[in-house]
Coordinates of N, CA, C and O in Angstrom, one line a residue:
X1 N 93.9 111.7 117.8 CA 94.0 111.0 116.5 C 94.9 109.9 116.6 O 96.0 110.0 117.2
X2 N 94.5 108.7 116.2 CA 95.4 107.5 116.2 C 96.3 107.6 115.0 O 95.9 107.9 113.9
X3 N 97.5 107.2 115.2 CA 98.5 107.2 114.2 C 98.7 105.8 113.7 O 98.6 104.8 114.5
X4 N 99.1 105.6 112.5 CA 99.4 104.3 111.9 C 100.7 103.8 112.6 O 101.6 104.6 112.9
X5 N 100.7 102.5 113.0 CA 101.9 102.0 113.6 C 103.1 102.1 112.6 O 103.0 102.1 111.4
X6 N 104.3 102.2 113.2 CA 105.5 102.2 112.4 C 106.5 101.2 113.0 O 106.5 101.0 114.1
X7 N 107.3 100.7 112.1 CA 108.4 99.7 112.5 C 109.7 100.3 112.2 O 109.9 101.0 111.2
X8 N 110.7 99.9 113.0 CA 112.1 100.3 112.8 C 113.0 99.1 113.2 O 112.8 98.6 114.3
X9 N 113.9 98.8 112.3 CA 114.8 97.7 112.6 C 116.1 98.4 113.2 O 116.6 99.4 112.6
X10 N 116.6 97.9 114.3 CA 117.7 98.5 115.0 C 118.8 97.4 115.2 O 118.5 96.2 115.1
X11 N 120.0 97.8 115.5 CA 121.1 96.9 115.8 C 120.9 96.2 117.1 O 121.0 95.0 117.3
X12 N 120.5 97.0 118.1 CA 120.3 96.5 119.5 C 119.0 97.1 120.1 O 119.0 98.3 120.4
X13 N 118.0 96.3 120.2 CA 116.7 96.8 120.7 C 116.8 97.3 122.1 O 116.2 98.3 122.4
X14 N 117.5 96.7 122.9 CA 117.6 97.1 124.3 C 118.2 98.5 124.4 O 117.7 99.4 125.1
X15 N 119.3 98.7 123.6 CA 119.9 100.1 123.6 C 119.0 101.1 123.0 O 118.9 102.2 123.5
X16 N 118.3 100.7 122.0 CA 117.3 101.7 121.3 C 116.2 102.1 122.3 O 115.9 103.2 122.4
X17 N 115.7 101.1 123.0 CA 114.7 101.4 124.0 C 115.2 102.3 125.1 O 114.5 103.2 125.6
X18 N 116.4 102.1 125.5 CA 117.0 103.0 126.5 C 117.1 104.4 126.0 O 116.8 105.4 126.8
X19 N 117.3 104.6 124.7 CA 117.3 106.0 124.1 C 115.9 106.6 124.1 O 115.7 107.8 124.4
X20 N 114.9 105.8 123.8 CA 113.5 106.2 123.8 C 113.1 106.6 125.3 O 112.6 107.7 125.5
X21 N 113.5 105.8 126.2 CA 113.2 106.1 127.6 C 113.8 107.4 128.0 O 113.2 108.2 128.7
X22 N 115.1 107.6 127.6 CA 115.7 108.9 127.9 C 115.0 110.1 127.3 O 114.8 111.1 127.9
X23 N 114.6 109.9 126.0 CA 113.9 111.0 125.3 C 112.6 111.3 126.0 O 112.3 112.5 126.1
X24 N 111.9 110.3 126.4 CA 110.6 110.6 127.0 C 110.8 111.2 128.4 O 110.1 112.0 128.8
X25 N 111.8 110.7 129.1 CA 112.2 111.3 130.4 C 112.5 112.8 130.3 O 112.1 113.6 131.2
X26 N 113.2 113.2 129.2 CA 113.5 114.6 129.0 C 112.3 115.4 128.8 O 112.3 116.6 129.1
X27 N 111.2 114.8 128.3 CA 110.0 115.5 128.1 C 109.1 115.3 129.4 O 107.9 115.6 129.3
X28 N 109.7 114.8 130.4 CA 109.0 114.6 131.7 C 107.7 113.7 131.5 O 106.7 113.8 132.1
X29 N 107.9 112.7 130.7 CA 106.9 111.7 130.4 C 107.0 110.4 131.2 O 107.9 110.4 132.1
X30 N 106.3 109.4 130.9 CA 106.4 108.1 131.5 C 106.6 107.0 130.5 O 106.2 107.1 129.4
X31 N 107.4 106.1 131.0 CA 107.8 104.9 130.2 C 107.7 103.7 131.0 O 108.4 103.7 132.1
X32 N 107.0 102.7 130.7 CA 106.9 101.5 131.4 C 107.0 100.3 130.5 O 106.4 100.3 129.4
X33 N 107.6 99.3 130.9 CA 107.7 98.1 130.0 C 109.1 97.4 130.2 O 109.9 97.7 131.1
X34 N 109.3 96.5 129.3 CA 110.6 95.7 129.3 C 111.1 95.6 127.9 O 110.8 96.4 127.1
X35 N 112.0 94.6 127.7 CA 112.6 94.5 126.4 C 111.7 93.9 125.3 O 112.1 93.8 124.2
X36 N 110.5 93.5 125.7 CA 109.5 92.9 124.8 C 108.4 93.8 124.4 O 107.9 93.9 123.3
X37 N 107.8 94.6 125.4 CA 106.7 95.4 125.1 C 106.5 96.4 126.3 O 107.1 96.2 127.4
X38 N 105.8 97.5 126.0 CA 105.5 98.5 127.0 C 104.7 99.6 126.5 O 104.2 99.6 125.4
X39 N 104.6 100.6 127.4 CA 103.8 101.8 127.1 C 104.5 103.1 127.4 O 105.5 103.1 128.2
X40 N 104.1 104.2 126.8 CA 104.8 105.5 127.1 C 103.7 106.6 126.9 O 102.7 106.4 126.3
X41 N 104.1 107.7 127.5 CA 103.2 108.9 127.3 C 104.0 110.1 127.7 O 104.8 110.1 128.6
X42 N 103.7 111.2 127.0 CA 104.3 112.5 127.4 C 103.4 113.6 126.9 O 102.6 113.4 126.0
X43 N 103.5 114.8 127.5 CA 102.7 115.9 127.0 C 103.6 117.1 127.1 O 104.7 117.1 127.7
X44 N 103.1 118.2 126.5 CA 103.8 119.4 126.5 C 103.0 120.6 126.1 O 101.8 120.5 125.8
X45 N 103.6 121.7 126.0 CA 102.9 122.9 125.6 C 103.9 123.7 124.8 O 104.9 124.2 125.3
X46 N 103.7 123.8 123.5 CA 104.6 124.5 122.6 C 104.0 125.8 122.2 O 102.8 125.9 122.0
X47 N 104.9 126.8 122.1 CA 104.4 128.2 121.8 C 103.5 128.3 120.5 O 102.6 129.0 120.5
X48 N 103.9 127.5 119.5 CA 103.1 127.5 118.3 C 102.0 126.5 118.2 O 100.9 126.7 117.7
X49 N 102.3 125.3 118.7 CA 101.4 124.1 118.5 C 100.4 124.1 119.7 O 99.4 123.3 119.5
X50 N 100.6 124.8 120.8 CA 99.7 124.7 121.9 C 100.0 123.4 122.7 O 101.0 122.8 122.6
X51 N 99.0 123.0 123.5 CA 99.2 121.8 124.3 C 99.0 120.6 123.5 O 98.2 120.5 122.6
X52 N 99.7 119.5 123.9 CA 99.5 118.2 123.2 C 99.8 117.1 124.2 O 100.4 117.3 125.2
X53 N 99.3 115.9 123.9 CA 99.5 114.7 124.7 C 99.7 113.6 123.7 O 98.9 113.4 122.8
X54 N 100.7 112.8 124.0 CA 101.0 111.6 123.1 C 101.1 110.4 124.0 O 101.8 110.4 125.0
X55 N 100.4 109.4 123.6 CA 100.4 108.1 124.3 C 100.6 107.0 123.3 O 100.1 107.1 122.2
X56 N 101.3 106.0 123.8 CA 101.5 104.9 122.8 C 102.0 103.6 123.5 O 102.1 103.5 124.7
X57 N 102.3 102.7 122.6 CA 102.9 101.4 123.1 C 103.9 100.9 122.1 O 104.0 101.4 121.0
X58 N 104.7 100.0 122.5 CA 105.7 99.4 121.6 C 105.8 97.9 121.9 O 105.4 97.4 122.9
X59 N 106.3 97.2 120.8 CA 106.5 95.8 121.0 C 107.8 95.5 120.2 O 108.2 96.2 119.2
X60 N 108.5 94.5 120.7 CA 109.8 94.2 120.1 C 109.8 92.7 119.6 O 109.3 91.8 120.3
X61 N 110.2 92.5 118.3 CA 110.4 91.2 117.8 C 111.8 91.1 117.2 O 112.0 91.7 116.1
X62 N 112.7 90.5 117.9 CA 114.1 90.4 117.4 C 114.7 91.8 117.5 O 114.8 92.4 118.5
X63 N 115.0 92.3 116.3 CA 115.6 93.7 116.2 C 114.6 94.7 115.6 O 115.0 95.8 115.3
X64 N 113.4 94.3 115.5 CA 112.4 95.2 115.0 C 111.5 95.7 116.1 O 110.9 94.9 116.9
X65 N 111.3 97.0 116.2 CA 110.5 97.7 117.2 C 109.3 98.3 116.5 O 109.4 99.0 115.5
X66 N 108.1 97.9 116.9 CA 106.9 98.4 116.4 C 106.3 99.4 117.4 O 106.1 99.1 118.5
X67 N 106.0 100.6 116.9 CA 105.5 101.7 117.8 C 104.1 102.1 117.3 O 103.9 102.3 116.1
X68 N 103.1 102.2 118.2 CA 101.8 102.7 117.9 C 101.5 103.8 118.9 O 101.8 103.7 120.1
X69 N 101.0 104.9 118.4 CA 100.7 106.0 119.3 C 99.5 106.8 118.8 O 99.0 106.6 117.7
X70 N 99.0 107.6 119.8 CA 97.9 108.5 119.5 C 98.2 109.9 120.0 O 98.9 110.0 121.0
X71 N 97.6 110.9 119.4 CA 97.9 112.3 119.7 C 96.6 113.0 120.0 O 95.7 112.9 119.2
X72 N 96.7 113.8 121.0 CA 95.6 114.8 121.3 C 96.3 116.1 121.3 O 97.3 116.3 122.0
X73 N 95.9 117.1 120.5 CA 96.6 118.4 120.3 C 95.6 119.5 120.1 O 94.6 119.3 119.4
X74 N 96.0 120.7 120.6 CA 95.2 121.9 120.4 C 95.3 122.2 118.9 O 94.3 122.7 118.3
X75 N 96.5 122.0 118.3 CA 96.7 122.4 116.9 C 97.2 121.1 116.2 O 98.4 121.0 116.0
X76 N 96.3 120.2 115.8 CA 96.7 119.0 115.2 C 97.5 119.1 113.8 O 98.1 118.2 113.4
X77 N 97.4 120.3 113.2 CA 98.1 120.6 112.0 C 99.6 120.7 112.3 O 100.4 120.6 111.3
X78 N 100.0 121.0 113.5 CA 101.4 121.2 113.8 C 102.0 120.0 114.6 O 103.2 119.7 114.5
X79 N 101.2 119.3 115.4 CA 101.6 118.1 116.1 C 101.0 116.9 115.3 O 99.9 116.4 115.7
X80 N 101.7 116.5 114.3 CA 101.2 115.4 113.4 C 101.8 114.1 113.7 O 102.9 114.0 114.4
X81 N 101.2 113.0 113.2 CA 101.7 111.7 113.4 C 103.1 111.6 112.7 O 104.0 111.0 113.3
X82 N 103.3 112.3 111.6 CA 104.6 112.2 110.9 C 105.7 112.9 111.8 O 106.8 112.4 111.9
X83 N 105.4 114.0 112.4 CA 106.4 114.7 113.3 C 106.8 113.8 114.5 O 107.9 113.8 114.9
X84 N 105.7 113.2 115.1 CA 106.0 112.4 116.3 C 106.8 111.2 115.9 O 107.8 110.8 116.5
X85 N 106.5 110.6 114.7 CA 107.2 109.4 114.2 C 108.7 109.8 114.0 O 109.6 109.1 114.3
X86 N 108.9 111.0 113.4 CA 110.2 111.4 113.1 C 111.1 111.6 114.3 O 112.2 111.2 114.4
X87 N 110.5 112.2 115.4 CA 111.2 112.4 116.6 C 111.5 111.0 117.3 O 112.6 110.8 117.7
X88 N 110.5 110.1 117.2 CA 110.7 108.8 117.9 C 111.8 108.0 117.1 O 112.6 107.3 117.7
X89 N 111.8 108.1 115.8 CA 112.8 107.4 115.0 C 114.2 107.9 115.3 O 115.2 107.2 115.4
X90 N 114.3 109.2 115.6 CA 115.6 109.8 116.0 C 116.1 109.2 117.3 O 117.2 109.0 117.6
X91 N 115.1 109.0 118.2 CA 115.4 108.4 119.5 C 115.9 106.9 119.4 O 116.8 106.5 120.1
X92 N 115.3 106.2 118.4 CA 115.6 104.8 118.2 C 116.9 104.6 117.4 O 117.5 103.5 117.5
X93 N 117.3 105.6 116.7 CA 118.5 105.4 115.8 C 119.8 105.3 116.6 O 119.9 105.7 117.7

């Protein structure tokens, strides 16, 4: 399922992207790109939600980061676009 893009304004885009990279690394995912644009992906298996895979991209314009992602999940009612956005916003904060 494709999620609607979301934007977040941050104080320091480079520092925010470093947090995202760390969050994705903790999920044993991949992150490639630079301070302007890139891609990411991670997957997992949650006891309630089942297996899931999240892939996306980001772009930076000044201090605004735009994130687009898509989700493949065994239980899409538990691994939602809103939950993924919430987690990624916490990484960007």
